[in-house]
Amino acid sequence: YLRVNIFLVLSKNYVCQLFCVFLKQKLLHKKFNLSMAQHNELGKKGEQLAVDYLLKNGYNIMERNYRFDKAEVDLIAQKDTVLAIIEVKTRSTTDFGNPQDFVKPSQIKRLVKAVDEFVTINKLDVEVRFDIIAIVKEDKTYKITHLENAFYHF
């Protein structure tokens, strides 16, 4: 575990960093005995918590799990004239980093392409904003952090 952290800090090579993240996730599953089914259930729970949070804060959910090409947008929500594209990241612990740290540049590029298609097909005249909702399980509760303008499209 310590070697992986040191390697991640010392490495400037993005591929090496991704490999370290992969190793950390494997260690996480081993440490907490999480099966893939449990991991998937946690993700579904996180998405539902995000939807509930957004509704409570005045957003209208337009799409869930919108797919285009190789991209999947977790949530597309609108509040006033802002179309919020929301990536939901849920984790059972922050031992290996914050949930929002796991959004990769390649994923962002796919999201931008998918959202461009969504806006074009639906002929929307809105400001587009990319958000992350980070959810961390803390004992029997969940901590929800909404990061608006989490990244800018390019």
mmCIF file of C-alpha atoms in Angstrom:
data_model
loop_
_atom_site.group_PDB
_atom_site.id
_atom_site.type_symbol
_atom_site.label_atom_id
_atom_site.label_comp_id
_atom_site.label_asym_id
_atom_site.label_seq_id
_atom_site.Cartn_x
_atom_site.Cartn_y
_atom_site.Cartn_z
ATOM 1 C CA TYR A 1 0.000 0.000 0.000
ATOM 2 C CA LEU A 2 2.746 2.470 0.927
ATOM 3 C CA ARG A 3 4.737 1.604 -2.199
ATOM 4 C CA VAL A 4 1.731 2.364 -4.392
ATOM 5 C CA ASN A 5 1.248 5.791 -2.769
ATOM 6 C CA ILE A 6 4.925 6.692 -3.087
ATOM 7 C CA PHE A 7 4.949 5.565 -6.717
ATOM 8 C CA LEU A 8 1.881 7.698 -7.456
ATOM 9 C CA VAL A 9 3.407 10.779 -5.868
ATOM 10 C CA LEU A 10 6.750 10.357 -7.610
ATOM 11 C CA SER A 11 5.376 9.452 -11.001
ATOM 12 C CA LYS A 12 4.855 12.187 -13.553
ATOM 13 C CA ASN A 13 3.703 9.771 -16.205
ATOM 14 C CA TYR A 14 -0.098 9.737 -16.511
ATOM 15 C CA VAL A 15 -0.198 6.073 -17.589
ATOM 16 C CA CYS A 16 1.678 5.107 -14.449
ATOM 17 C CA GLN A 17 -0.749 7.162 -12.378
ATOM 18 C CA LEU A 18 -3.713 5.379 -13.926
ATOM 19 C CA PHE A 19 -2.090 2.036 -13.187
ATOM 20 C CA CYS A 20 -1.629 3.105 -9.567
ATOM 21 C CA VAL A 21 -5.291 4.091 -9.325
ATOM 22 C CA PHE A 22 -6.199 0.669 -10.705
ATOM 23 C CA LEU A 23 -4.013 -1.021 -8.083
ATOM 24 C CA LYS A 24 -5.505 1.102 -5.331
ATOM 25 C CA GLN A 25 -9.026 0.160 -6.384
ATOM 26 C CA LYS A 26 -8.082 -3.528 -6.334
ATOM 27 C CA LEU A 27 -6.602 -3.103 -2.848
ATOM 28 C CA LEU A 28 -9.741 -1.277 -1.744
ATOM 29 C CA HIS A 29 -11.952 -4.151 -2.849
ATOM 30 C CA LYS A 30 -9.670 -6.636 -1.114
ATOM 31 C CA LYS A 31 -9.383 -4.554 2.093
ATOM 32 C CA PHE A 32 -13.132 -4.062 2.473
ATOM 33 C CA ASN A 33 -14.186 -7.343 0.844
ATOM 34 C CA LEU A 34 -16.311 -5.566 -1.723
ATOM 35 C CA SER A 35 -17.618 -7.717 -4.532
ATOM 36 C CA MET A 36 -18.417 -6.185 -7.904
ATOM 37 C CA ALA A 37 -22.116 -6.595 -7.086
ATOM 38 C CA GLN A 38 -21.674 -4.545 -3.907
ATOM 39 C CA HIS A 39 -19.632 -1.980 -5.833
ATOM 40 C CA ASN A 40 -22.394 -1.663 -8.466
ATOM 41 C CA GLU A 41 -25.087 -1.383 -5.786
ATOM 42 C CA LEU A 42 -23.138 1.419 -4.129
ATOM 43 C CA GLY A 43 -22.992 3.220 -7.491
ATOM 44 C CA LYS A 44 -26.747 2.862 -8.021
ATOM 45 C CA LYS A 45 -27.408 4.100 -4.491
ATOM 46 C CA GLY A 46 -25.138 7.081 -5.146
ATOM 47 C CA GLU A 47 -26.964 7.996 -8.357
ATOM 48 C CA GLN A 48 -30.317 7.896 -6.572
ATOM 49 C CA LEU A 49 -28.954 10.057 -3.740
ATOM 50 C CA ALA A 50 -27.693 12.522 -6.360
ATOM 51 C CA VAL A 51 -31.117 12.648 -8.051
ATOM 52 C CA ASP A 52 -32.827 13.252 -4.698
ATOM 53 C CA TYR A 53 -30.308 15.982 -3.862
ATOM 54 C CA LEU A 54 -30.814 17.729 -7.215
ATOM 55 C CA LEU A 55 -34.620 17.590 -7.007
ATOM 56 C CA LYS A 56 -34.499 19.041 -3.502
ATOM 57 C CA ASN A 57 -32.347 21.880 -4.857
ATOM 58 C CA GLY A 58 -34.693 22.866 -7.680
ATOM 59 C CA TYR A 59 -33.306 20.903 -10.620
ATOM 60 C CA ASN A 60 -35.414 19.093 -13.195
ATOM 61 C CA ILE A 61 -33.937 15.703 -14.143
ATOM 62 C CA MET A 62 -34.006 15.441 -17.942
ATOM 63 C CA GLU A 63 -32.056 12.203 -18.437
ATOM 64 C CA ARG A 64 -30.474 9.425 -16.428
ATOM 65 C CA ASN A 65 -27.654 7.345 -17.901
ATOM 66 C CA TYR A 66 -27.807 9.057 -21.298
ATOM 67 C CA ARG A 67 -25.691 7.155 -23.817
ATOM 68 C CA PHE A 68 -24.080 8.362 -27.004
ATOM 69 C CA ASP A 69 -21.269 6.619 -28.839
ATOM 70 C CA LYS A 70 -18.907 5.366 -26.092
ATOM 71 C CA ALA A 71 -20.059 7.847 -23.454
ATOM 72 C CA GLU A 72 -22.558 7.589 -20.652
ATOM 73 C CA VAL A 73 -23.709 10.724 -18.893
ATOM 74 C CA ASP A 74 -24.927 9.869 -15.402
ATOM 75 C CA LEU A 75 -27.395 12.734 -15.066
ATOM 76 C CA ILE A 76 -28.580 15.615 -17.197
ATOM 77 C CA ALA A 77 -30.513 18.161 -15.169
ATOM 78 C CA GLN A 78 -31.796 21.654 -15.795
ATOM 79 C CA LYS A 79 -32.233 24.564 -13.436
ATOM 80 C CA ASP A 80 -33.454 27.778 -15.017
ATOM 81 C CA THR A 81 -31.391 28.248 -18.201
ATOM 82 C CA VAL A 82 -28.480 26.057 -17.068
ATOM 83 C CA LEU A 83 -28.115 22.499 -18.290
ATOM 84 C CA ALA A 84 -26.045 20.657 -15.693
ATOM 85 C CA ILE A 85 -24.164 17.605 -16.900
ATOM 86 C CA ILE A 86 -23.475 15.601 -13.789
ATOM 87 C CA GLU A 87 -20.962 12.853 -13.231
ATOM 88 C CA VAL A 88 -21.756 10.985 -10.017
ATOM 89 C CA LYS A 89 -18.836 9.410 -8.166
ATOM 90 C CA THR A 90 -19.608 7.292 -5.116
ATOM 91 C CA ARG A 91 -17.033 5.674 -2.845
ATOM 92 C CA SER A 92 -17.181 3.671 0.351
ATOM 93 C CA THR A 93 -14.040 5.388 1.663
ATOM 94 C CA THR A 94 -11.645 8.197 0.840
ATOM 95 C CA ASP A 95 -8.627 6.061 1.763
ATOM 96 C CA PHE A 96 -7.475 6.105 -1.856
ATOM 97 C CA GLY A 97 -8.571 9.603 -2.830
ATOM 98 C CA ASN A 98 -11.681 11.694 -3.198
ATOM 99 C CA PRO A 99 -14.365 10.436 -5.581
ATOM 100 C CA GLN A 100 -14.010 13.458 -7.855
ATOM 101 C CA ASP A 101 -10.340 12.611 -8.444
ATOM 102 C CA PHE A 102 -11.389 9.609 -10.525
ATOM 103 C CA VAL A 103 -12.770 11.547 -13.509
ATOM 104 C CA LYS A 104 -10.238 11.082 -16.314
ATOM 105 C CA PRO A 105 -9.547 13.448 -19.249
ATOM 106 C CA SER A 106 -10.634 10.782 -21.757
ATOM 107 C CA GLN A 107 -13.957 10.460 -19.938
ATOM 108 C CA ILE A 108 -14.411 14.239 -20.025
ATOM 109 C CA LYS A 109 -13.875 14.283 -23.806
ATOM 110 C CA ARG A 110 -16.504 11.565 -24.279
ATOM 111 C CA LEU A 111 -18.955 13.458 -22.042
ATOM 112 C CA VAL A 112 -18.497 16.653 -24.056
ATOM 113 C CA LYS A 113 -19.205 14.791 -27.305
ATOM 114 C CA ALA A 114 -22.332 13.166 -25.857
ATOM 115 C CA VAL A 115 -23.649 16.434 -24.450
ATOM 116 C CA ASP A 116 -23.067 18.227 -27.732
ATOM 117 C CA GLU A 117 -25.231 15.573 -29.398
ATOM 118 C CA PHE A 118 -27.920 15.859 -26.688
ATOM 119 C CA VAL A 119 -28.128 19.657 -26.987
ATOM 120 C CA THR A 120 -28.182 19.522 -30.805
ATOM 121 C CA ILE A 121 -30.842 16.804 -31.077
ATOM 122 C CA ASN A 122 -33.085 18.516 -28.533
ATOM 123 C CA LYS A 123 -32.467 21.992 -30.027
ATOM 124 C CA LEU A 124 -31.743 23.446 -26.608
ATOM 125 C CA ASP A 125 -30.695 27.034 -26.039
ATOM 126 C CA VAL A 126 -29.003 26.717 -22.653
ATOM 127 C CA GLU A 127 -25.755 27.345 -20.864
ATOM 128 C CA VAL A 128 -24.011 24.003 -20.332
ATOM 129 C CA ARG A 129 -22.201 23.347 -17.079
ATOM 130 C CA PHE A 130 -20.247 20.229 -16.091
ATOM 131 C CA ASP A 131 -20.617 19.186 -12.441
ATOM 132 C CA ILE A 132 -19.499 16.341 -10.244
ATOM 133 C CA ILE A 133 -21.505 15.047 -7.335
ATOM 134 C CA ALA A 134 -19.107 13.232 -5.023
ATOM 135 C CA ILE A 135 -20.655 10.876 -2.492
ATOM 136 C CA VAL A 136 -18.782 9.144 0.306
ATOM 137 C CA LYS A 137 -20.346 6.597 2.623
ATOM 138 C CA GLU A 138 -19.656 7.484 6.249
ATOM 139 C CA ASP A 139 -20.861 4.734 8.591
ATOM 140 C CA LYS A 140 -24.606 4.585 7.894
ATOM 141 C CA THR A 141 -24.876 8.000 6.239
ATOM 142 C CA TYR A 142 -23.625 9.560 3.017
ATOM 143 C CA LYS A 143 -21.733 12.832 2.575
ATOM 144 C CA ILE A 144 -22.757 14.598 -0.642
ATOM 145 C CA THR A 145 -20.573 17.269 -2.230
ATOM 146 C CA HIS A 146 -21.814 19.097 -5.335
ATOM 147 C CA LEU A 147 -18.950 20.581 -7.350
ATOM 148 C CA GLU A 148 -20.347 23.018 -9.904
ATOM 149 C CA ASN A 149 -18.196 23.809 -12.946
ATOM 150 C CA ALA A 150 -15.957 20.905 -12.019
ATOM 151 C CA PHE A 151 -14.244 21.000 -15.376
ATOM 152 C CA TYR A 152 -14.465 23.026 -18.537
ATOM 153 C CA HIS A 153 -15.102 21.395 -21.890
ATOM 154 C CA PHE A 154 -12.433 21.605 -24.566
#
